[in-house]
mmCIF file with all atom_site columns, C-alpha atoms in Angstrom:
data_model
loop_
_atom_site.group_PDB
_atom_site.id
_atom_site.type_symbol
_atom_site.label_atom_id
_atom_site.label_alt_id
_atom_site.label_comp_id
_atom_site.label_asym_id
_atom_site.label_entity_id
_atom_site.label_seq_id
_atom_site.pdbx_PDB_ins_code
_atom_site.Cartn_x
_atom_site.Cartn_y
_atom_site.Cartn_z
_atom_site.occupancy
_atom_site.B_iso_or_equiv
_atom_site.pdbx_formal_charge
_atom_site.auth_seq_id
_atom_site.auth_comp_id
_atom_site.auth_asym_id
_atom_site.auth_atom_id
_atom_site.pdbx_PDB_model_num
ATOM 1   C CA . GLN F 1 1   ? 46.993 9.532   31.359 1.00 0.00 ? 19  GLN F CA 1
ATOM 2   C CA . VAL F 1 2   ? 45.753 8.836   34.939 1.00 0.00 ? 20  VAL F CA 1
ATOM 3   C CA . GLN F 1 3   ? 46.879 5.642   35.673 1.00 0.00 ? 21  GLN F CA 1
ATOM 4   C CA . LEU F 1 4   ? 45.567 3.714   39.326 1.00 0.00 ? 22  LEU F CA 1
ATOM 5   C CA . GLN F 1 5   ? 47.756 1.092   41.505 1.00 0.00 ? 23  GLN F CA 1
ATOM 6   C CA . GLN F 1 6   ? 45.845 -0.138  44.253 1.00 0.00 ? 24  GLN F CA 1
ATOM 7   C CA . SER F 1 7   ? 47.098 -1.279  47.602 1.00 0.00 ? 25  SER F CA 1
ATOM 8   C CA . GLY F 1 8   ? 46.197 -3.894  50.019 1.00 0.00 ? 26  GLY F CA 1
ATOM 9   C CA . PRO F 1 9   ? 46.243 -7.569  51.727 1.00 0.00 ? 27  PRO F CA 1
ATOM 10  C CA . GLY F 1 10  ? 45.054 -10.000 49.507 1.00 0.00 ? 28  GLY F CA 1
ATOM 11  C CA . LEU F 1 11  ? 43.389 -12.119 52.658 1.00 0.00 ? 29  LEU F CA 1
ATOM 12  C CA . VAL F 1 12  ? 41.475 -11.031 55.085 1.00 0.00 ? 30  VAL F CA 1
ATOM 13  C CA . LYS F 1 13  ? 39.881 -13.683 57.831 1.00 0.00 ? 31  LYS F CA 1
ATOM 14  C CA . PRO F 1 14  ? 35.823 -13.673 58.876 1.00 0.00 ? 32  PRO F CA 1
ATOM 15  C CA . SER F 1 15  ? 34.159 -11.115 60.497 1.00 0.00 ? 33  SER F CA 1
ATOM 16  C CA . GLN F 1 16  ? 37.705 -8.687  60.173 1.00 0.00 ? 34  GLN F CA 1
ATOM 17  C CA . THR F 1 17  ? 37.385 -5.658  58.051 1.00 0.00 ? 35  THR F CA 1
ATOM 18  C CA . LEU F 1 18  ? 39.221 -5.731  53.958 1.00 0.00 ? 36  LEU F CA 1
ATOM 19  C CA . SER F 1 19  ? 41.180 -2.336  53.368 1.00 0.00 ? 37  SER F CA 1
ATOM 20  C CA . LEU F 1 20  ? 42.565 -1.498  49.870 1.00 0.00 ? 38  LEU F CA 1
ATOM 21  C CA . THR F 1 21  ? 43.928 1.866   48.412 1.00 0.00 ? 39  THR F CA 1
ATOM 22  C CA . CYS F 1 22  ? 44.063 3.617   44.993 1.00 0.00 ? 40  CYS F CA 1
ATOM 23  C CA . ALA F 1 23  ? 46.629 5.774   44.478 1.00 0.00 ? 41  ALA F CA 1
ATOM 24  C CA . ILE F 1 24  ? 45.883 7.848   41.561 1.00 0.00 ? 42  ILE F CA 1
ATOM 25  C CA . SER F 1 25  ? 48.505 9.606   39.355 1.00 0.00 ? 43  SER F CA 1
ATOM 26  C CA . GLY F 1 26  ? 47.394 11.813  36.239 1.00 0.00 ? 44  GLY F CA 1
ATOM 27  C CA . ASP F 1 27  ? 44.386 13.201  37.922 1.00 0.00 ? 45  ASP F CA 1
ATOM 28  C CA . SER F 1 28  ? 43.533 14.726  41.446 1.00 0.00 ? 46  SER F CA 1
ATOM 29  C CA . VAL F 1 29  ? 41.376 13.291  44.305 1.00 0.00 ? 47  VAL F CA 1
ATOM 30  C CA . SER F 1 30  ? 39.884 16.805  44.509 1.00 0.00 ? 48  SER F CA 1
ATOM 31  C CA . THR F 1 31  ? 39.066 16.892  40.963 1.00 0.00 ? 49  THR F CA 1
ATOM 32  C CA . ASN F 1 32  ? 35.373 18.604  39.979 1.00 0.00 ? 50  ASN F CA 1
ATOM 33  C CA . SER F 1 33  ? 35.064 16.607  36.526 1.00 0.00 ? 51  SER F CA 1
ATOM 34  C CA . ALA F 1 34  ? 35.377 13.538  37.972 1.00 0.00 ? 52  ALA F CA 1
ATOM 35  C CA . ALA F 1 35  ? 34.426 10.385  40.671 1.00 0.00 ? 53  ALA F CA 1
ATOM 36  C CA . TRP F 1 36  ? 36.125 7.592   42.559 1.00 0.00 ? 54  TRP F CA 1
ATOM 37  C CA . ASN F 1 37  ? 35.013 4.218   42.125 1.00 0.00 ? 55  ASN F CA 1
ATOM 38  C CA . TRP F 1 38  ? 35.066 0.806   43.977 1.00 0.00 ? 56  TRP F CA 1
ATOM 39  C CA . ILE F 1 39  ? 33.705 -2.772  42.096 1.00 0.00 ? 57  ILE F CA 1
ATOM 40  C CA . ARG F 1 40  ? 34.561 -6.294  42.826 1.00 0.00 ? 58  ARG F CA 1
ATOM 41  C CA . GLN F 1 41  ? 33.288 -9.525  40.746 1.00 0.00 ? 59  GLN F CA 1
ATOM 42  C CA . SER F 1 42  ? 33.098 -12.598 41.850 1.00 0.00 ? 60  SER F CA 1
ATOM 43  C CA . PRO F 1 43  ? 32.315 -15.325 39.740 1.00 0.00 ? 61  PRO F CA 1
ATOM 44  C CA . SER F 1 44  ? 28.983 -16.006 41.918 1.00 0.00 ? 62  SER F CA 1
ATOM 45  C CA . ARG F 1 45  ? 27.987 -11.929 42.019 1.00 0.00 ? 63  ARG F CA 1
ATOM 46  C CA . GLY F 1 46  ? 29.224 -10.992 38.356 1.00 0.00 ? 64  GLY F CA 1
ATOM 47  C CA . LEU F 1 47  ? 30.312 -7.519  38.386 1.00 0.00 ? 65  LEU F CA 1
ATOM 48  C CA . GLU F 1 48  ? 29.697 -6.028  41.265 1.00 0.00 ? 66  GLU F CA 1
ATOM 49  C CA . TRP F 1 49  ? 29.427 -1.703  41.900 1.00 0.00 ? 67  TRP F CA 1
ATOM 50  C CA . LEU F 1 50  ? 30.542 -0.751  45.487 1.00 0.00 ? 68  LEU F CA 1
ATOM 51  C CA . GLY F 1 51  ? 30.457 2.815   46.252 1.00 0.00 ? 69  GLY F CA 1
ATOM 52  C CA . ARG F 1 52  ? 31.822 6.553   44.897 1.00 0.00 ? 70  ARG F CA 1
ATOM 53  C CA . THR F 1 53  ? 33.430 9.446   46.335 1.00 0.00 ? 71  THR F CA 1
ATOM 54  C CA . TYR F 1 54  ? 33.543 12.487  44.004 1.00 0.00 ? 72  TYR F CA 1
ATOM 55  C CA . TYR F 1 55  ? 34.180 16.520  45.428 1.00 0.00 ? 73  TYR F CA 1
ATOM 56  C CA . ARG F 1 56  ? 31.867 18.810  44.032 1.00 0.00 ? 74  ARG F CA 1
ATOM 57  C CA . SER F 1 57  ? 32.496 22.031  46.590 1.00 0.00 ? 75  SER F CA 1
ATOM 58  C CA . MET F 1 58  ? 32.364 19.613  49.540 1.00 0.00 ? 76  MET F CA 1
ATOM 59  C CA . TRP F 1 59  ? 33.039 15.649  49.556 1.00 0.00 ? 77  TRP F CA 1
ATOM 60  C CA . TYR F 1 60  ? 29.659 13.153  48.223 1.00 0.00 ? 78  TYR F CA 1
ATOM 61  C CA . HIS F 1 61  ? 29.781 9.268   48.920 1.00 0.00 ? 79  HIS F CA 1
ATOM 62  C CA . ASP F 1 62  ? 27.166 7.010   46.872 1.00 0.00 ? 80  ASP F CA 1
ATOM 63  C CA . TYR F 1 63  ? 26.575 3.686   48.383 1.00 0.00 ? 81  TYR F CA 1
ATOM 64  C CA . ALA F 1 64  ? 25.598 0.161   46.943 1.00 0.00 ? 82  ALA F CA 1
ATOM 65  C CA . LEU F 1 65  ? 22.618 -0.352  49.202 1.00 0.00 ? 83  LEU F CA 1
ATOM 66  C CA . SER F 1 66  ? 24.152 -4.366  49.308 1.00 0.00 ? 84  SER F CA 1
ATOM 67  C CA . VAL F 1 67  ? 26.659 -3.037  51.526 1.00 0.00 ? 85  VAL F CA 1
ATOM 68  C CA . LYS F 1 68  ? 25.986 0.168   53.041 1.00 0.00 ? 86  LYS F CA 1
ATOM 69  C CA . SER F 1 69  ? 26.051 -0.853  56.383 1.00 0.00 ? 87  SER F CA 1
ATOM 70  C CA . ARG F 1 70  ? 29.278 -1.649  56.374 1.00 0.00 ? 88  ARG F CA 1
ATOM 71  C CA . ILE F 1 71  ? 31.517 -0.210  53.724 1.00 0.00 ? 89  ILE F CA 1
ATOM 72  C CA . THR F 1 72  ? 33.528 3.337   54.004 1.00 0.00 ? 90  THR F CA 1
ATOM 73  C CA . ILE F 1 73  ? 35.063 5.606   51.040 1.00 0.00 ? 91  ILE F CA 1
ATOM 74  C CA . LYS F 1 74  ? 37.540 7.928   52.512 1.00 0.00 ? 92  LYS F CA 1
ATOM 75  C CA . PRO F 1 75  ? 39.439 10.643  49.804 1.00 0.00 ? 93  PRO F CA 1
ATOM 76  C CA . ASP F 1 76  ? 43.067 11.073  50.739 1.00 0.00 ? 94  ASP F CA 1
ATOM 77  C CA . THR F 1 77  ? 44.414 14.755  49.408 1.00 0.00 ? 95  THR F CA 1
ATOM 78  C CA . SER F 1 78  ? 46.995 14.833  51.604 1.00 0.00 ? 96  SER F CA 1
ATOM 79  C CA . LYS F 1 79  ? 48.209 11.516  49.507 1.00 0.00 ? 97  LYS F CA 1
ATOM 80  C CA . ASN F 1 80  ? 46.165 11.615  45.961 1.00 0.00 ? 98  ASN F CA 1
ATOM 81  C CA . GLN F 1 81  ? 43.913 8.551   46.846 1.00 0.00 ? 99  GLN F CA 1
ATOM 82  C CA . PHE F 1 82  ? 41.193 7.190   48.202 1.00 0.00 ? 100 PHE F CA 1
ATOM 83  C CA . SER F 1 83  ? 41.017 3.400   49.781 1.00 0.00 ? 101 SER F CA 1
ATOM 84  C CA . LEU F 1 84  ? 37.810 1.734   50.938 1.00 0.00 ? 102 LEU F CA 1
ATOM 85  C CA . GLN F 1 85  ? 36.870 0.077   53.685 1.00 0.00 ? 103 GLN F CA 1
ATOM 86  C CA . LEU F 1 86  ? 34.272 -2.885  54.451 1.00 0.00 ? 104 LEU F CA 1
ATOM 87  C CA . ASN F 1 87  ? 33.664 -4.157  57.522 1.00 0.00 ? 105 ASN F CA 1
ATOM 88  C CA . SER F 1 88  ? 32.379 -7.763  59.137 1.00 0.00 ? 106 SER F CA 1
ATOM 89  C CA . VAL F 1 89  ? 33.438 -9.830  56.046 1.00 0.00 ? 107 VAL F CA 1
ATOM 90  C CA . THR F 1 90  ? 32.243 -13.115 55.564 1.00 0.00 ? 108 THR F CA 1
ATOM 91  C CA . PRO F 1 91  ? 33.322 -15.680 52.646 1.00 0.00 ? 109 PRO F CA 1
ATOM 92  C CA . GLU F 1 92  ? 30.767 -13.659 50.442 1.00 0.00 ? 110 GLU F CA 1
ATOM 93  C CA . ASP F 1 93  ? 33.403 -10.895 50.346 1.00 0.00 ? 111 ASP F CA 1
ATOM 94  C CA . THR F 1 94  ? 35.697 -12.688 49.015 1.00 0.00 ? 112 THR F CA 1
ATOM 95  C CA . ALA F 1 95  ? 36.133 -10.595 44.577 1.00 0.00 ? 113 ALA F CA 1
ATOM 96  C CA . VAL F 1 96  ? 38.369 -9.083  43.229 1.00 0.00 ? 114 VAL F CA 1
ATOM 97  C CA . TYR F 1 97  ? 38.396 -5.858  43.786 1.00 0.00 ? 115 TYR F CA 1
ATOM 98  C CA . TYR F 1 98  ? 38.800 -2.746  41.220 1.00 0.00 ? 116 TYR F CA 1
ATOM 99  C CA . CYS F 1 99  ? 39.245 0.955   41.958 1.00 0.00 ? 117 CYS F CA 1
ATOM 100 C CA . ALA F 1 100 ? 37.724 3.252   39.095 1.00 0.00 ? 118 ALA F CA 1
ATOM 101 C CA . ARG F 1 101 ? 37.390 6.768   38.065 1.00 0.00 ? 119 ARG F CA 1
ATOM 102 C CA . GLY F 1 102 ? 34.175 7.657   36.731 1.00 0.00 ? 120 GLY F CA 1
ATOM 103 C CA . VAL F 1 103 ? 33.318 10.057  33.559 1.00 0.00 ? 121 VAL F CA 1
ATOM 104 C CA . GLY F 1 104 ? 30.639 11.458  31.425 1.00 0.00 ? 122 GLY F CA 1
ATOM 105 C CA . SER F 1 105 ? 27.297 13.140  31.779 1.00 0.00 ? 123 SER F CA 1
ATOM 106 C CA . TRP F 1 106 ? 26.826 11.842  36.205 1.00 0.00 ? 124 TRP F CA 1
ATOM 107 C CA . TYR F 1 107 ? 29.908 9.521   36.226 1.00 0.00 ? 125 TYR F CA 1
ATOM 108 C CA . TRP F 1 108 ? 28.675 6.302   35.575 1.00 0.00 ? 126 TRP F CA 1
ATOM 109 C CA . GLY F 1 109 ? 31.217 5.622   33.257 1.00 0.00 ? 127 GLY F CA 1
ATOM 110 C CA . PHE F 1 110 ? 34.109 3.486   34.545 1.00 0.00 ? 128 PHE F CA 1
ATOM 111 C CA . GLU F 1 111 ? 36.919 4.128   31.763 1.00 0.00 ? 129 GLU F CA 1
ATOM 112 C CA . TYR F 1 112 ? 40.371 4.350   33.883 1.00 0.00 ? 130 TYR F CA 1
ATOM 113 C CA . TRP F 1 113 ? 40.149 0.769   36.491 1.00 0.00 ? 131 TRP F CA 1
ATOM 114 C CA . GLY F 1 114 ? 42.685 0.215   39.090 1.00 0.00 ? 132 GLY F CA 1
ATOM 115 C CA . GLN F 1 115 ? 45.516 -2.891  38.213 1.00 0.00 ? 133 GLN F CA 1
ATOM 116 C CA . GLY F 1 116 ? 42.679 -5.499  40.621 1.00 0.00 ? 134 GLY F CA 1
ATOM 117 C CA . THR F 1 117 ? 43.341 -6.625  43.343 1.00 0.00 ? 135 THR F CA 1
ATOM 118 C CA . LEU F 1 118 ? 42.282 -10.492 44.372 1.00 0.00 ? 136 LEU F CA 1
ATOM 119 C CA . VAL F 1 119 ? 41.049 -10.186 47.848 1.00 0.00 ? 137 VAL F CA 1
ATOM 120 C CA . SER F 1 120 ? 40.272 -14.093 49.214 1.00 0.00 ? 138 SER F CA 1
ATOM 121 C CA . VAL F 1 121 ? 37.997 -13.799 52.626 1.00 0.00 ? 139 VAL F CA 1
ATOM 122 C CA . SER F 1 122 ? 39.071 -17.086 55.023 1.00 0.00 ? 140 SER F CA 1
ATOM 123 C CA . SER F 1 123 ? 40.333 -17.976 58.187 1.00 0.00 ? 141 SER F CA 1
ATOM 124 C CA . GLN N 2 1   ? 18.096 -4.007  42.449 1.00 0.00 ? 135 GLN N CA 1
ATOM 125 C CA . SER N 2 2   ? 18.439 -7.513  40.099 1.00 0.00 ? 136 SER N CA 1
ATOM 126 C CA . ALA N 2 3   ? 21.372 -7.314  37.792 1.00 0.00 ? 137 ALA N CA 1
ATOM 127 C CA . LEU N 2 4   ? 21.129 -6.263  33.972 1.00 0.00 ? 138 LEU N CA 1
ATOM 128 C CA . THR N 2 5   ? 19.975 -9.025  31.334 1.00 0.00 ? 139 THR N CA 1
ATOM 129 C CA . GLN N 2 6   ? 22.341 -9.475  29.045 1.00 0.00 ? 140 GLN N CA 1
ATOM 130 C CA . PRO N 2 7   ? 22.116 -13.027 26.397 1.00 0.00 ? 141 PRO N CA 1
ATOM 131 C CA . ALA N 2 8   ? 24.176 -15.783 27.955 1.00 0.00 ? 142 ALA N CA 1
ATOM 132 C CA . SER N 2 9   ? 26.828 -15.764 24.534 1.00 0.00 ? 143 SER N CA 1
ATOM 133 C CA . VAL N 2 10  ? 26.649 -14.143 21.004 1.00 0.00 ? 144 VAL N CA 1
ATOM 134 C CA . SER N 2 11  ? 28.662 -15.169 17.732 1.00 0.00 ? 145 SER N CA 1
ATOM 135 C CA . GLY N 2 12  ? 29.901 -14.231 14.500 1.00 0.00 ? 146 GLY N CA 1
ATOM 136 C CA . SER N 2 13  ? 31.906 -14.350 11.533 1.00 0.00 ? 147 SER N CA 1
ATOM 137 C CA . PRO N 2 14  ? 35.259 -11.868 11.072 1.00 0.00 ? 148 PRO N CA 1
ATOM 138 C CA . GLY N 2 15  ? 33.508 -8.882  9.433  1.00 0.00 ? 149 GLY N CA 1
ATOM 139 C CA . GLN N 2 16  ? 29.834 -9.183  9.910  1.00 0.00 ? 150 GLN N CA 1
ATOM 140 C CA . SER N 2 17  ? 28.337 -7.172  12.520 1.00 0.00 ? 151 SER N CA 1
ATOM 141 C CA . ILE N 2 18  ? 26.715 -8.351  15.934 1.00 0.00 ? 152 ILE N CA 1
ATOM 142 C CA . THR N 2 19  ? 24.141 -7.179  18.900 1.00 0.00 ? 153 THR N CA 1
ATOM 143 C CA . ILE N 2 20  ? 24.287 -7.642  22.128 1.00 0.00 ? 154 ILE N CA 1
ATOM 144 C CA . SER N 2 21  ? 21.074 -6.628  24.437 1.00 0.00 ? 155 SER N CA 1
ATOM 145 C CA . CYS N 2 22  ? 21.044 -5.361  28.070 1.00 0.00 ? 156 CYS N CA 1
ATOM 146 C CA . THR N 2 23  ? 17.531 -5.454  29.534 1.00 0.00 ? 157 THR N CA 1
ATOM 147 C CA . GLY N 2 24  ? 16.833 -3.237  32.520 1.00 0.00 ? 158 GLY N CA 1
ATOM 148 C CA . THR N 2 25  ? 13.452 -1.087  33.874 1.00 0.00 ? 159 THR N CA 1
ATOM 149 C CA . SER N 2 26  ? 11.991 1.440   33.469 1.00 0.00 ? 160 SER N CA 1
ATOM 150 C CA . SER N 2 27  ? 13.648 1.992   36.994 1.00 0.00 ? 161 SER N CA 1
ATOM 151 C CA . ASP N 2 28  ? 16.954 2.288   35.436 1.00 0.00 ? 162 ASP N CA 1
ATOM 152 C CA . VAL N 2 29  ? 17.459 1.734   31.924 1.00 0.00 ? 163 VAL N CA 1
ATOM 153 C CA . GLY N 2 30  ? 14.761 3.129   30.921 1.00 0.00 ? 164 GLY N CA 1
ATOM 154 C CA . ALA N 2 31  ? 14.565 6.119   32.703 1.00 0.00 ? 165 ALA N CA 1
ATOM 155 C CA . TYR N 2 32  ? 18.371 7.182   32.177 1.00 0.00 ? 166 TYR N CA 1
ATOM 156 C CA . ASP N 2 33  ? 20.967 7.685   29.928 1.00 0.00 ? 167 ASP N CA 1
ATOM 157 C CA . SER N 2 34  ? 23.969 6.422   32.179 1.00 0.00 ? 168 SER N CA 1
ATOM 158 C CA . VAL N 2 35  ? 23.969 3.646   30.072 1.00 0.00 ? 169 VAL N CA 1
ATOM 159 C CA . SER N 2 36  ? 28.157 1.117   29.258 1.00 0.00 ? 170 SER N CA 1
ATOM 160 C CA . TRP N 2 37  ? 29.403 -1.464  27.671 1.00 0.00 ? 171 TRP N CA 1
ATOM 161 C CA . TYR N 2 38  ? 32.332 -3.381  28.795 1.00 0.00 ? 172 TYR N CA 1
ATOM 162 C CA . GLN N 2 39  ? 35.335 -5.422  27.271 1.00 0.00 ? 173 GLN N CA 1
ATOM 163 C CA . GLN N 2 40  ? 36.419 -7.876  29.459 1.00 0.00 ? 174 GLN N CA 1
ATOM 164 C CA . TYR N 2 41  ? 39.523 -9.892  28.410 1.00 0.00 ? 175 TYR N CA 1
ATOM 165 C CA . PRO N 2 42  ? 39.817 -12.567 31.288 1.00 0.00 ? 176 PRO N CA 1
ATOM 166 C CA . GLY N 2 43  ? 42.635 -12.176 33.673 1.00 0.00 ? 177 GLY N CA 1
ATOM 167 C CA . LYS N 2 44  ? 41.282 -8.244  32.395 1.00 0.00 ? 178 LYS N CA 1
ATOM 168 C CA . ALA N 2 45  ? 39.872 -5.112  34.456 1.00 0.00 ? 179 ALA N CA 1
ATOM 169 C CA . PRO N 2 46  ? 37.458 -3.965  32.198 1.00 0.00 ? 180 PRO N CA 1
ATOM 170 C CA . LYS N 2 47  ? 37.892 -1.517  29.927 1.00 0.00 ? 181 LYS N CA 1
ATOM 171 C CA . LEU N 2 48  ? 35.266 1.023   28.225 1.00 0.00 ? 182 LEU N CA 1
ATOM 172 C CA . LYS N 2 49  ? 33.331 0.789   24.856 1.00 0.00 ? 183 LYS N CA 1
ATOM 173 C CA . ILE N 2 50  ? 30.910 2.959   25.232 1.00 0.00 ? 184 ILE N CA 1
ATOM 174 C CA . TYR N 2 51  ? 28.873 5.034   28.106 1.00 0.00 ? 185 TYR N CA 1
ATOM 175 C CA . ASP N 2 52  ? 26.401 6.971   28.549 1.00 0.00 ? 186 ASP N CA 1
ATOM 176 C CA . VAL N 2 53  ? 24.219 5.492   25.917 1.00 0.00 ? 187 VAL N CA 1
ATOM 177 C CA . SER N 2 54  ? 25.819 6.249   22.459 1.00 0.00 ? 188 SER N CA 1
ATOM 178 C CA . SER N 2 55  ? 29.523 7.912   23.551 1.00 0.00 ? 189 SER N CA 1
ATOM 179 C CA . ARG N 2 56  ? 32.301 6.794   22.986 1.00 0.00 ? 190 ARG N CA 1
ATOM 180 C CA . PRO N 2 57  ? 36.195 7.531   25.648 1.00 0.00 ? 191 PRO N CA 1
ATOM 181 C CA . SER N 2 58  ? 38.934 9.190   23.101 1.00 0.00 ? 192 SER N CA 1
ATOM 182 C CA . GLY N 2 59  ? 40.503 5.916   21.478 1.00 0.00 ? 193 GLY N CA 1
ATOM 183 C CA . ILE N 2 60  ? 37.702 3.689   20.905 1.00 0.00 ? 194 ILE N CA 1
ATOM 184 C CA . SER N 2 61  ? 36.657 2.421   17.163 1.00 0.00 ? 195 SER N CA 1
ATOM 185 C CA . ASN N 2 62  ? 33.534 3.791   15.737 1.00 0.00 ? 196 ASN N CA 1
ATOM 186 C CA . ARG N 2 63  ? 32.644 -0.073  15.170 1.00 0.00 ? 197 ARG N CA 1
ATOM 187 C CA . PHE N 2 64  ? 31.526 -0.436  19.095 1.00 0.00 ? 198 PHE N CA 1
ATOM 188 C CA . SER N 2 65  ? 27.906 2.216   18.834 1.00 0.00 ? 199 SER N CA 1
ATOM 189 C CA . GLY N 2 66  ? 25.670 2.351   21.584 1.00 0.00 ? 200 GLY N CA 1
ATOM 190 C CA . SER N 2 67  ? 21.853 2.371   21.394 1.00 0.00 ? 201 SER N CA 1
ATOM 191 C CA . LYS N 2 68  ? 18.684 2.668   23.609 1.00 0.00 ? 202 LYS N CA 1
ATOM 192 C CA . SER N 2 69  ? 14.633 1.685   22.860 1.00 0.00 ? 203 SER N CA 1
ATOM 193 C CA . GLY N 2 70  ? 12.951 2.284   26.057 1.00 0.00 ? 204 GLY N CA 1
ATOM 194 C CA . ASN N 2 71  ? 13.701 -0.151  28.096 1.00 0.00 ? 205 ASN N CA 1
ATOM 195 C CA . THR N 2 72  ? 16.462 -2.002  26.668 1.00 0.00 ? 206 THR N CA 1
ATOM 196 C CA . ALA N 2 73  ? 20.248 -1.384  25.618 1.00 0.00 ? 207 ALA N CA 1
ATOM 197 C CA . SER N 2 74  ? 22.178 -2.025  22.316 1.00 0.00 ? 208 SER N CA 1
ATOM 198 C CA . LEU N 2 75  ? 26.036 -2.610  22.113 1.00 0.00 ? 209 LEU N CA 1
ATOM 199 C CA . THR N 2 76  ? 26.730 -3.495  18.404 1.00 0.00 ? 210 THR N CA 1
ATOM 200 C CA . ILE N 2 77  ? 30.186 -4.102  16.871 1.00 0.00 ? 211 ILE N CA 1
ATOM 201 C CA . SER N 2 78  ? 29.954 -3.870  13.719 1.00 0.00 ? 212 SER N CA 1
ATOM 202 C CA . GLY N 2 79  ? 33.508 -5.229  10.986 1.00 0.00 ? 213 GLY N CA 1
ATOM 203 C CA . LEU N 2 80  ? 33.430 -7.767  13.710 1.00 0.00 ? 214 LEU N CA 1
ATOM 204 C CA . GLN N 2 81  ? 36.997 -9.075  14.398 1.00 0.00 ? 215 GLN N CA 1
ATOM 205 C CA . ALA N 2 82  ? 38.796 -11.888 15.795 1.00 0.00 ? 216 ALA N CA 1
ATOM 206 C CA . GLU N 2 83  ? 40.343 -9.346  18.861 1.00 0.00 ? 217 GLU N CA 1
ATOM 207 C CA . ASP N 2 84  ? 37.132 -8.560  19.580 1.00 0.00 ? 218 ASP N CA 1
ATOM 208 C CA . GLU N 2 85  ? 36.057 -11.897 21.401 1.00 0.00 ? 219 GLU N CA 1
ATOM 209 C CA . ALA N 2 86  ? 35.346 -11.292 24.582 1.00 0.00 ? 220 ALA N CA 1
ATOM 210 C CA . ASP N 2 87  ? 32.977 -10.875 27.605 1.00 0.00 ? 221 ASP N CA 1
ATOM 211 C CA . TYR N 2 88  ? 30.576 -7.939  27.356 1.00 0.00 ? 222 TYR N CA 1
ATOM 212 C CA . TYR N 2 89  ? 29.184 -6.119  30.039 1.00 0.00 ? 223 TYR N CA 1
ATOM 213 C CA . CYS N 2 90  ? 26.685 -3.110  30.141 1.00 0.00 ? 224 CYS N CA 1
ATOM 214 C CA . SER N 2 91  ? 25.219 -0.924  33.445 1.00 0.00 ? 225 SER N CA 1
ATOM 215 C CA . SER N 2 92  ? 23.016 1.394   34.568 1.00 0.00 ? 226 SER N CA 1
ATOM 216 C CA . TYR N 2 93  ? 22.292 4.012   36.695 1.00 0.00 ? 227 TYR N CA 1
ATOM 217 C CA . THR N 2 94  ? 19.013 2.882   38.296 1.00 0.00 ? 228 THR N CA 1
ATOM 218 C CA . SER N 2 95  ? 16.659 4.995   40.534 1.00 0.00 ? 229 SER N CA 1
ATOM 219 C CA . SER N 2 96  ? 17.592 3.489   43.625 1.00 0.00 ? 230 SER N CA 1
ATOM 220 C CA . SER N 2 97  ? 20.692 6.255   42.968 1.00 0.00 ? 231 SER N CA 1
ATOM 221 C CA . ILE N 2 98  ? 23.476 3.035   42.859 1.00 0.00 ? 232 ILE N CA 1
ATOM 222 C CA . LEU N 2 99  ? 24.235 1.700   40.020 1.00 0.00 ? 233 LEU N CA 1
ATOM 223 C CA . VAL N 2 100 ? 23.876 -1.903  38.967 1.00 0.00 ? 234 VAL N CA 1
ATOM 224 C CA . PHE N 2 101 ? 25.565 -4.071  35.955 1.00 0.00 ? 235 PHE N CA 1
ATOM 225 C CA . GLY N 2 102 ? 24.480 -6.987  33.017 1.00 0.00 ? 236 GLY N CA 1
ATOM 226 C CA . THR N 2 103 ? 24.805 -10.996 33.680 1.00 0.00 ? 237 THR N CA 1
ATOM 227 C CA . GLY N 2 104 ? 28.011 -10.316 30.786 1.00 0.00 ? 238 GLY N CA 1
ATOM 228 C CA . THR N 2 105 ? 27.552 -12.069 26.805 1.00 0.00 ? 239 THR N CA 1
ATOM 229 C CA . LYS N 2 106 ? 30.425 -13.945 25.815 1.00 0.00 ? 240 LYS N CA 1
ATOM 230 C CA . VAL N 2 107 ? 31.026 -12.942 22.580 1.00 0.00 ? 241 VAL N CA 1
ATOM 231 C CA . THR N 2 108 ? 32.589 -14.956 20.262 1.00 0.00 ? 242 THR N CA 1
ATOM 232 C CA . VAL N 2 109 ? 34.105 -14.867 16.677 1.00 0.00 ? 243 VAL N CA 1
ATOM 233 C CA . LEU N 2 110 ? 33.712 -18.527 14.710 1.00 0.00 ? 244 LEU N CA 1
#
């Protein structure tokens, strides 16, 4: 059974960097049969996919256009986890952030989710 | 990229069938078979019910079924039960190489 455990601060100041980590158990971040995603949800923006990383002989990354200039998703094979960094945050980045494992033909079905982390951007 | 359009609410009586629509464009729902459906209870993470238009993950009841016609995907819940009362979201891969979610539908069991 795959489990995803999120960690990271719940409060970030404007203009600073939001950093979250998703620890994986029951699978490997380097697997060839999944993709590892970050998604957020807020009342104003609904559910919003942010990006993903996956390994197919080399590492690949896909990012949402809305955050592409500010986001980095990194795998950490030594700790079997992956992370989210979102730079230059504003109050509009306040949301519940989730990590998720993608399955299906192109790995766009999110079968396993982390517990969610409420991140508030405020001074 | 605009969100996929879902009805704000759908309701039905126990035992009935309901269908939730998810309308996109020829650049997302109409172009790819990467439509998924999620159920979400308040304060909880979404739960995958359908992926790749009509596939069910292991352990998901066959009361949940998915289909697609043109630019519109649909989720049907048959034999409606009280526990099905929740928010439902669709998602689709798009030609911009990103994923877009739907606006969400609140299902009420009368």
